[in-house]
Short mmCIF file of C-alpha atoms and ligand atoms in Angstrom, two decimals:
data_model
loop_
_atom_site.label_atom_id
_atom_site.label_comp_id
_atom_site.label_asym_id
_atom_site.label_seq_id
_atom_site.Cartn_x
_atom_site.Cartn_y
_atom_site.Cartn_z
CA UNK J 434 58.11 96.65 16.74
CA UNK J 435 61.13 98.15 15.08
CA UNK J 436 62.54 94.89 13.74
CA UNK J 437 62.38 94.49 10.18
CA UNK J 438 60.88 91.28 9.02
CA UNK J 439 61.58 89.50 5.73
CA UNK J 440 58.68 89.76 3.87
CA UNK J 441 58.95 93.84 4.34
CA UNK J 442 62.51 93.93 3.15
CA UNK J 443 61.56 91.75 -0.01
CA UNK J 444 58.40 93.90 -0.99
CA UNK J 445 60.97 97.04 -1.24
CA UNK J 446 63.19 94.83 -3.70
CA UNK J 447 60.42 93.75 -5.66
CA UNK J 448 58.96 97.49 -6.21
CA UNK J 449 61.97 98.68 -7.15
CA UNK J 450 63.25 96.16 -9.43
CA UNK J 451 62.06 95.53 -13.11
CA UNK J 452 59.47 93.01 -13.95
CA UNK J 453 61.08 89.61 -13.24
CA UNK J 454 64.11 90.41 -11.55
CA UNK J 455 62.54 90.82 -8.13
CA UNK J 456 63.11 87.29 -7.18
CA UNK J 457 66.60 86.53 -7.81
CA UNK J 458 68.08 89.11 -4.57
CA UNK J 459 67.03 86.70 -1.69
CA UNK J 460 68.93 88.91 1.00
CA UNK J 461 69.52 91.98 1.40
CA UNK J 462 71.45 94.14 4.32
CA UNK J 463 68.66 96.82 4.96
CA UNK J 464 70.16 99.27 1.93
CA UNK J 465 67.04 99.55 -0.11
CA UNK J 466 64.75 99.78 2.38
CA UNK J 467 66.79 102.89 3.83
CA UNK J 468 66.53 103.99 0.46
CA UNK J 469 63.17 104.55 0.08
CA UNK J 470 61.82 104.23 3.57
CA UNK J 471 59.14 106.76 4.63
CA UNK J 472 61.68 109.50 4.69
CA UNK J 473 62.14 111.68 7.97
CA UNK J 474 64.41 109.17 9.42
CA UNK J 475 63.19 109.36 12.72
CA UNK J 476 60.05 107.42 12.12
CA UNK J 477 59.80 105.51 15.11
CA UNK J 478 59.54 108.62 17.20
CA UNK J 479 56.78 110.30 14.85
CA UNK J 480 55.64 106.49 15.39
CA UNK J 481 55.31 106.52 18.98
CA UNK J 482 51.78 105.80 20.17
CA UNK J 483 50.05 105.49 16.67
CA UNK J 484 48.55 102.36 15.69
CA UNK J 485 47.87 100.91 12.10
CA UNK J 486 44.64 98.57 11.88
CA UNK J 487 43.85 96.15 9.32
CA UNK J 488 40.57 95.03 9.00
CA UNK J 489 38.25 93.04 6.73
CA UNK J 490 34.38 92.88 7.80
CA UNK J 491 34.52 89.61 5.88
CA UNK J 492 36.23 86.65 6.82
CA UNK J 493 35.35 84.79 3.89
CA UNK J 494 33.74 85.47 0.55
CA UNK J 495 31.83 82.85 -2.02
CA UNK J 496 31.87 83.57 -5.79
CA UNK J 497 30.77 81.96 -9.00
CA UNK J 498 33.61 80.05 -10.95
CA UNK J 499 34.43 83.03 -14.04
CA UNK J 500 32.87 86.38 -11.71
CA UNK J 501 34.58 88.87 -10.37
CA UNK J 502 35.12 89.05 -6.61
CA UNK J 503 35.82 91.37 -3.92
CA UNK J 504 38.33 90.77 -1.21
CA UNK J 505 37.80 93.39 1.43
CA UNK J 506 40.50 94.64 3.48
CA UNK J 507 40.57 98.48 4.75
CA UNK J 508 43.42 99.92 7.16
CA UNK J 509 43.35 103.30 9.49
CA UNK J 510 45.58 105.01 12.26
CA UNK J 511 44.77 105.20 15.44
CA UNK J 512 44.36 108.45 16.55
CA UNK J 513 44.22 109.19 13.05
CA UNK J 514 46.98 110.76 11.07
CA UNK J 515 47.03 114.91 9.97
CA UNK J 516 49.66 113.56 7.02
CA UNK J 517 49.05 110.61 5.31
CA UNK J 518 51.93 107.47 5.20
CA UNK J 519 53.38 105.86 2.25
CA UNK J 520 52.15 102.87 3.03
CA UNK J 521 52.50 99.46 1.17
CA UNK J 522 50.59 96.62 0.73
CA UNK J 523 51.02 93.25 -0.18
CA UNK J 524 48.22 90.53 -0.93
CA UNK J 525 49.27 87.20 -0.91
CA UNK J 526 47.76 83.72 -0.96
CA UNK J 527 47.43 80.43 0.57
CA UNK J 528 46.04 77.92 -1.80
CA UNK J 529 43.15 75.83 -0.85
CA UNK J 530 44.52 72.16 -0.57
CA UNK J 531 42.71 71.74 -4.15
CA UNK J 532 46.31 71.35 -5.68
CA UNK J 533 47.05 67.59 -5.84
CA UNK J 534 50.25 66.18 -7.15
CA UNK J 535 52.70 64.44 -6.37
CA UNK J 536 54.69 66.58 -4.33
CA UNK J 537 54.52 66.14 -0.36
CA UNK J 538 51.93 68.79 0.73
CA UNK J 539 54.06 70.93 2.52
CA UNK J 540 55.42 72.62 -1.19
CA UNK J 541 52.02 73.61 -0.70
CA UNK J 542 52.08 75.43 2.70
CA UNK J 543 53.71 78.34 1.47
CA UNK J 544 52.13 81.59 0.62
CA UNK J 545 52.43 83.02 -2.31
CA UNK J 546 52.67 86.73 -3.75
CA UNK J 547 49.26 87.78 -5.75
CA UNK J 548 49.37 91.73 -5.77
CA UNK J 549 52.26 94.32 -4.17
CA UNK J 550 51.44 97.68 -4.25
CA UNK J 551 53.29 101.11 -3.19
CA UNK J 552 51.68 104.50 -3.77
CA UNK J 553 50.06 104.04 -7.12
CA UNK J 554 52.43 101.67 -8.24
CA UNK J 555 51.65 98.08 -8.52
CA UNK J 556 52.64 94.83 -9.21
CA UNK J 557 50.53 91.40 -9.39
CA UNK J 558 52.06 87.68 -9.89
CA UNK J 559 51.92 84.80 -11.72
CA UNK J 560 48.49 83.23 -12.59
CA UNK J 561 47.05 86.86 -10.91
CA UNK J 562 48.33 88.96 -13.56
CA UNK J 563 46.41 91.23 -15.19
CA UNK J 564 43.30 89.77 -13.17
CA UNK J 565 43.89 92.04 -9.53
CA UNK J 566 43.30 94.88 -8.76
CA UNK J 567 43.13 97.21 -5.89
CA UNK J 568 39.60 98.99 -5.17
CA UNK J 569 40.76 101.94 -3.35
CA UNK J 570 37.31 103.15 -3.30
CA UNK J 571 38.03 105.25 -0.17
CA UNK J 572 41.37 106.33 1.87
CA UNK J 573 42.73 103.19 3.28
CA UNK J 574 40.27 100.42 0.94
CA UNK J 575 42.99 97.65 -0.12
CA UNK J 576 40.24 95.55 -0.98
CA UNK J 577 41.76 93.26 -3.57
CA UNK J 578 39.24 92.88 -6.78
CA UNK J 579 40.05 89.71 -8.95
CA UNK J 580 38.62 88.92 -12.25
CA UNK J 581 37.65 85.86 -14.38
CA UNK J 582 37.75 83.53 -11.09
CA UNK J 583 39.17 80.51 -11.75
CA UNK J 584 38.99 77.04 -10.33
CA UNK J 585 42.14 77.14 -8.81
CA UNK J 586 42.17 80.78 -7.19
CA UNK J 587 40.54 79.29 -4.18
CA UNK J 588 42.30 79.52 -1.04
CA UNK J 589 43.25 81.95 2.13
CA UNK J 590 44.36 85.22 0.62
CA UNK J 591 46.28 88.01 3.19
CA UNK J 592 46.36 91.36 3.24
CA UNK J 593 49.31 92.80 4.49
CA UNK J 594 49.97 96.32 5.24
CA UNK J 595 53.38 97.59 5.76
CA UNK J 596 54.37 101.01 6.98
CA UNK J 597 57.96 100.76 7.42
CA UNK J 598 57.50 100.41 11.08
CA UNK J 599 54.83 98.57 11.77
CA UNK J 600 53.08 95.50 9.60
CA UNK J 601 49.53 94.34 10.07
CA UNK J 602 47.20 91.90 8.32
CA UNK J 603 43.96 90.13 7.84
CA UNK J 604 43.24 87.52 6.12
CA UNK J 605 39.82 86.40 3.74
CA UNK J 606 39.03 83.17 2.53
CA UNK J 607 37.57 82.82 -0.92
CA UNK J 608 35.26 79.74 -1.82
CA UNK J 609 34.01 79.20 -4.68
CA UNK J 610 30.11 78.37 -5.14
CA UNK J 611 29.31 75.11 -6.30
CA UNK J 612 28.30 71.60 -5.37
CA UNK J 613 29.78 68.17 -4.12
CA UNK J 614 29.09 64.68 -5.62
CA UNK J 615 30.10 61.57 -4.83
CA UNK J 616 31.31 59.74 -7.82
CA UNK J 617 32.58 56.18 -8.59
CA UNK J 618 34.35 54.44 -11.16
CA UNK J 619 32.83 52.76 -14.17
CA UNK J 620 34.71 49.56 -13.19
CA UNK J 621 33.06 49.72 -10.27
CA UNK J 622 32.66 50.70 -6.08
CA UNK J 623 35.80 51.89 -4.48
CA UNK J 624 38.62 51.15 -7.44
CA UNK J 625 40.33 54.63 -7.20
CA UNK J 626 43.36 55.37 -5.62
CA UNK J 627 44.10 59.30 -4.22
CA UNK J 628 45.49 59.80 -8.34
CA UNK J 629 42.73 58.44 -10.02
CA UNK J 630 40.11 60.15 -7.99
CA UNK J 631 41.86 63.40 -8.64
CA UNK J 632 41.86 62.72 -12.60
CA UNK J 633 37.98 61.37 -12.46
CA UNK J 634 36.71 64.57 -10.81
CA UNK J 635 38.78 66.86 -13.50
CA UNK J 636 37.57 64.50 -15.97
CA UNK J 637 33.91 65.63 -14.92
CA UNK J 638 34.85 69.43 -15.34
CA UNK J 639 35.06 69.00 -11.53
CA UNK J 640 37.66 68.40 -8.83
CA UNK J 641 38.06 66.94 -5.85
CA UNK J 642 36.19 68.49 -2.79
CA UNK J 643 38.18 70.12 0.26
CA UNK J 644 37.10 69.04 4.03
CA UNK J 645 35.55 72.56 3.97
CA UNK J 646 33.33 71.81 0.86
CA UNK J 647 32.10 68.29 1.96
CA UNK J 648 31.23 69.81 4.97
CA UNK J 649 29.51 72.54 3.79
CA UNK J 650 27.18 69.78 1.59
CA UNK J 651 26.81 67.76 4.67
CA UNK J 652 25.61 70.69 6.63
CA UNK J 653 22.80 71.20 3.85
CA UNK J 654 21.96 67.20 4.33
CA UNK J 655 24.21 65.44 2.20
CA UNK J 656 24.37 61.90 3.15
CA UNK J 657 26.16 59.24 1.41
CA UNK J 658 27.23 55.85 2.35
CA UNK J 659 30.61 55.29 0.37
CA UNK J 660 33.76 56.45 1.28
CA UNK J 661 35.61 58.67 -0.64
CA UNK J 662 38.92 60.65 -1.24
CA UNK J 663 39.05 64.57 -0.66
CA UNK J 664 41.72 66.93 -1.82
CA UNK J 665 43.73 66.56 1.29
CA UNK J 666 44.47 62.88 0.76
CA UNK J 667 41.98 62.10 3.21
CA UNK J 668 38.79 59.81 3.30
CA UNK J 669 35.58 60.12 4.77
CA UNK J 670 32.12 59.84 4.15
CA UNK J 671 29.18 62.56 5.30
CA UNK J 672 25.87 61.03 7.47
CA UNK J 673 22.89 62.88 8.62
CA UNK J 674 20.77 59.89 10.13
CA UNK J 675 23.29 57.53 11.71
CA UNK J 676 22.88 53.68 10.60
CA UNK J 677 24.27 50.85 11.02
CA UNK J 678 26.87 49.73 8.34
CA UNK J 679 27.47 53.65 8.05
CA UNK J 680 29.53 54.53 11.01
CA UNK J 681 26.89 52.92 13.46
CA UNK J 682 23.37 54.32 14.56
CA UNK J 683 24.71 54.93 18.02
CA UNK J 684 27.13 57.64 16.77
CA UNK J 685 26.22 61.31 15.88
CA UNK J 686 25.67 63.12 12.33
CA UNK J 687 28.89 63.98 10.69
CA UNK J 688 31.73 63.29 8.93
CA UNK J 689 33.44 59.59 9.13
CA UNK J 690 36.60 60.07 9.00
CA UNK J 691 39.08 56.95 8.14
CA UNK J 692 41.96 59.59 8.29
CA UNK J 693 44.84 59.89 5.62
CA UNK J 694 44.88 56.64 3.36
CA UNK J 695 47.43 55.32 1.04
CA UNK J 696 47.22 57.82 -2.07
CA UNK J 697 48.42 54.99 -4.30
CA UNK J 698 47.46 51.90 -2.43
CA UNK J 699 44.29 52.55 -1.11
CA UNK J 700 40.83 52.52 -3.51
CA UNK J 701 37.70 53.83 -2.92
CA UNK J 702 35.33 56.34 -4.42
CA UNK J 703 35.80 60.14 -4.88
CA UNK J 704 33.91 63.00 -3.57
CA UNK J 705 33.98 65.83 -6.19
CA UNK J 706 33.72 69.58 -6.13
CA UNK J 707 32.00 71.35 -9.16
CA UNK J 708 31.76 74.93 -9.53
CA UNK J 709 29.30 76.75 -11.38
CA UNK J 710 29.03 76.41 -15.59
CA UNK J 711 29.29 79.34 -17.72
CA UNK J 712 27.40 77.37 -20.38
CA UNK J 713 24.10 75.57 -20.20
CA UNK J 714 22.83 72.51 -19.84
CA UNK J 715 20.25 70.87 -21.64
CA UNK J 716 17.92 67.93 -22.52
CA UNK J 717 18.36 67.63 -26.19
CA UNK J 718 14.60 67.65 -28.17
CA UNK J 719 15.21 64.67 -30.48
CA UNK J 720 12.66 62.63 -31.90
CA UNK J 721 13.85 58.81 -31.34
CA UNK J 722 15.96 57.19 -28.00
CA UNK J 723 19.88 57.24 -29.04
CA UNK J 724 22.79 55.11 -28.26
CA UNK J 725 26.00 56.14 -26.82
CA UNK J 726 27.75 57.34 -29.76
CA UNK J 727 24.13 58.58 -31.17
CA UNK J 728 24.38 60.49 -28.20
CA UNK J 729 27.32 61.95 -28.62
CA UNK J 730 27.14 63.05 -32.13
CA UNK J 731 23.81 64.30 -31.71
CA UNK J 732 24.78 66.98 -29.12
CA UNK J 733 27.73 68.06 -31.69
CA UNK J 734 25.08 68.37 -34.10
CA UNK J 735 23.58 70.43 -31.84
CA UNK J 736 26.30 72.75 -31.56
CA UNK J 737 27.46 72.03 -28.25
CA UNK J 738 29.11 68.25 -26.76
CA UNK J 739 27.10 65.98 -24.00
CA UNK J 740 27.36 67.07 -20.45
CA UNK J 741 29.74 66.08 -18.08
CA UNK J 742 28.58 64.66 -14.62
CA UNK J 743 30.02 67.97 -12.80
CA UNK J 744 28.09 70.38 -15.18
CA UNK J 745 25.38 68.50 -14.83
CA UNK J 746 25.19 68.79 -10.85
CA UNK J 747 26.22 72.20 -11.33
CA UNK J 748 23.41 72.99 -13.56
CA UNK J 749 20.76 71.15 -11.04
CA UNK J 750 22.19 73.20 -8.38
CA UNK J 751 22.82 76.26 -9.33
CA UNK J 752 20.33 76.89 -11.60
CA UNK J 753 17.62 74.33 -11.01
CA UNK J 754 17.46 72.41 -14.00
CA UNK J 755 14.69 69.82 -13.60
CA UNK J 756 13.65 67.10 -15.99
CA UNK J 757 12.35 63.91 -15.71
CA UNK J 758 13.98 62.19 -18.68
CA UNK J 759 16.97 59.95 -18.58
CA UNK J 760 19.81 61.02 -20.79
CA UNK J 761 23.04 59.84 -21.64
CA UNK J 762 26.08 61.70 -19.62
CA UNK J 763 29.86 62.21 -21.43
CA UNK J 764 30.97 59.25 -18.82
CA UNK J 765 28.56 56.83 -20.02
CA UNK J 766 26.22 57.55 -17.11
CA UNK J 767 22.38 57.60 -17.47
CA UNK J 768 21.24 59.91 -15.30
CA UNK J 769 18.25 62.59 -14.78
CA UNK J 770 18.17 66.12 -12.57
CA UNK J 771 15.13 66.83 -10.26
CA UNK J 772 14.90 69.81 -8.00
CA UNK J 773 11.50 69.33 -7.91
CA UNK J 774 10.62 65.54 -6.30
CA UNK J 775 7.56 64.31 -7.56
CA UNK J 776 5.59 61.17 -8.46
CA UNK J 777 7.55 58.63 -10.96
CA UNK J 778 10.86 60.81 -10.63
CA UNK J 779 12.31 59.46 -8.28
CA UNK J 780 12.91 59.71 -4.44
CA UNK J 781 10.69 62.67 -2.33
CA UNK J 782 14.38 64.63 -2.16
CA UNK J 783 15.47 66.37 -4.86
CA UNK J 784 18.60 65.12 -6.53
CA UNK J 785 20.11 63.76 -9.58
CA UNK J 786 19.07 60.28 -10.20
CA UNK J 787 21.51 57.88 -11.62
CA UNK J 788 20.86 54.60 -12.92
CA UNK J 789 24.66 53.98 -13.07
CA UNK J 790 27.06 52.98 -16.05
CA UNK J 791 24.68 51.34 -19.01
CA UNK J 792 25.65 49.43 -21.56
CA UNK J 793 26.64 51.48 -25.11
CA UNK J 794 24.12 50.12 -27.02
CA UNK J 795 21.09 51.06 -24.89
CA UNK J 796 18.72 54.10 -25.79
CA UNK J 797 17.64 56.84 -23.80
CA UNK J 798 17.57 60.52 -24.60
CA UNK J 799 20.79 62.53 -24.07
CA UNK J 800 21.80 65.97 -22.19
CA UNK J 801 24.44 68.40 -23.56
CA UNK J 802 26.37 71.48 -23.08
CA UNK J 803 26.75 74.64 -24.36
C1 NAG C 1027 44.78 77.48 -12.61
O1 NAG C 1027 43.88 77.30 -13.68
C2 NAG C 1027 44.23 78.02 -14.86
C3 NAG C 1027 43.11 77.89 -15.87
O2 NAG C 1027 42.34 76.75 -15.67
C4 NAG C 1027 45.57 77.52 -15.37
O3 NAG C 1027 45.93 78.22 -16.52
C5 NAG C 1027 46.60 77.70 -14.29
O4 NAG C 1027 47.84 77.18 -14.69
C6 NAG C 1027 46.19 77.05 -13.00
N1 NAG C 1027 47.14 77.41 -11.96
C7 NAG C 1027 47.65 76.54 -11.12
C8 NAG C 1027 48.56 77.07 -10.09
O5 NAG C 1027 47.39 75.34 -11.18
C1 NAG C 1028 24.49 53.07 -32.23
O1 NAG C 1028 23.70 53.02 -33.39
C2 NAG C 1028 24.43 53.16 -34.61
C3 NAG C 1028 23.42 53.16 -35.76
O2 NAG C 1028 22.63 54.31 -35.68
C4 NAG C 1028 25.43 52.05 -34.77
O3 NAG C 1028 26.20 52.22 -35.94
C5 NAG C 1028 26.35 52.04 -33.54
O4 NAG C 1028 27.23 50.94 -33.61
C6 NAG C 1028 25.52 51.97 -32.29
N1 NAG C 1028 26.43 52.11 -31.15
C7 NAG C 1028 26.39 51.28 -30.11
C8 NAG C 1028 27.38 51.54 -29.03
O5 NAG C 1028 25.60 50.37 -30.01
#
């Protein structure tokens, strides 16, 4: 219990350097955390028989893509303290395998620092700055509140609290709401490699879906028959009714799984992850059928551009858009949202209906976003 542990000694170094120089001392010989350690000098005796707890009564926590969101994490002694501690704390983060490039994905296995804080001091990171803070709504509420969510700030985030002596933590895992499609290339069925899936989703103001998220959908009855890439460089395909040429009828619901696939090698489709829009989207009121490019300039006219597949399936979603008109989408999809099924729309399950990639020159209404 009395060892000190890296990540304690580098949290001192960082609070007591100036803004950017806290990362340059990688070692230290136990100096600076003498320095400003919680004083006394004998803590381990005052120590002896108190316990610090960390808690969280969340263990994960689902937010809209640009919200605010609440990480919860509280700590208390046990028996409980007549003088408080300084205590420190330190969030950090593991980021949800969402990051795809071409780096092996151990670079990725590594937390990283999103909020220190000592007293009333504080310092937050990177991509976190100026977006954390700490609640401290009570004695002992770490809770870590972060601002204009992004895409990206998905992941496992810890709270850490260090008392000199001891060092406790918790950890929450923050999803973001949204929804997974399948998608496929215009060329075609299965003609994306791990890359190409990755740029297609982001291309659809989407990106590619974790395990987590595909499993999630499957869970609330996606089924789809085409395999396709997730984040982690894997490939499988989600089934609720078991059928031949789909895994077999003889196995269970669930996820295929064909495993990890050649990321430049192997093609197939994508599944894709889209959070929720900040803007709307609509079926634009025009008075003929348009073209492609009609299309397209019309919904500038309009003040906004067309929609992209992701916003789309965001939109049916999330906030139930339902029309029964085929419209052009940014891809060169025709496609229409129903969250209502009903006669001559379609399947009885809601969904968004696709006809596919159509030839330019067609005409069919359009849907934008703004
Ligand atoms: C996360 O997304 C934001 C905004 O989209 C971007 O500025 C930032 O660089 C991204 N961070 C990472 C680690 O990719
Ligand atoms: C769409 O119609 C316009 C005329 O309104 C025409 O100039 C354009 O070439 C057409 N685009 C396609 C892809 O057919």
């Amino acid at each position: 219990m009395l060892t000190l542990r890296r990540p304690l000694l580098d949290i001192c170094l960082y609070l007591l350097l100036p803004a950017g120089e806290g990362r340059i001392l990688g070692y230290n010989n136990g100096f600076h955390y003498q320095d400003i350690s919680n004083g006394n000098g004998n803590g381990e005796i005052y120590f002896n028989g108190v316990r610090l707890f960390v808690e969280s009564p969340q263990s994960s926590v689902s937010a809209t893509r640009g919200s605010s969101v609440t990480l919860p994490c509280h700590y208390h002694y046990e028996p409980e303290l007549a003088t408080p501690r300084r205590t420190r704390v330190k969030w950090s983060w593991l980021p949800a395998n969402t990051v795809t490039t071409t780096v092996p994905p151990e670079a990725f296995t590594r937390e990283t620092e999103v909020m220190v804080a000592m007293g009333n001091r504080h310092r937050s990171y990177g991509n976190f700055q100026g977006r954390v803070r700490l609640r401290r709504s009570a004695p002992g509420d770490m809770s870590l509140v972060i601002n204009e969510l992004q895409l990206n700030d998905t992941g496992r985030y810890r709270c850490e609290v260090i008392d000199g002596l001891e060092d406790e933590s918790v950890t929450v895992e923050l999803e973001l709401r949204g929804v997974v499609f399948p998608y496929y290339s215009q060329k075609g069925r299965y003609r994306f490699n791990f890359f190409g899936a990755h740029q297609a989703c982001q291309d659809q103001d989407a990106t590619l879906a974790t395990f987590e998220q595909l499993f999630t959908a499957w869970e609330e009855g996606l089924d789809w028959c085409n395999a396709g890439w997730l984040a982690d460089g894997t490939v499988q395909y989600p089934i609720t009714t078991p059928r031949d040429g789909c895994g077999g009828a003889d196995l269970d619901p669930g996820l295929r799984n064909y495993g990890q696939r050649h990321r430049l090698l192997h093609h197939y489709d994508a599944f894709c992850f889209s959070p929720s829009v900040k803007g709307t989207v609509y079926f634009l009121n025009h008075q003929t059928q348009l073209n492609f490019t009609e299309a397209v300039r019309a919904c500038v006219n309009d003040g906004g551009e067309i929609a992209k597949v992701g916003q789309m399936y965001a939109a049916w979603r999330l906030m139930g858009l339902d029309r029964c008109d085929a419209g052009w989408l940014a891809d060169g999809s025709v496609r229409y949202p129903i969250t209502k099924a009903r006669a001559n729309c379609g399947p009885s399950e809601p969904g968004v209906r696709s006809f596919g990639f159509l030839p330019p020159y067609l005409k069919f209404g359009v849907y934008c976003y703004r």
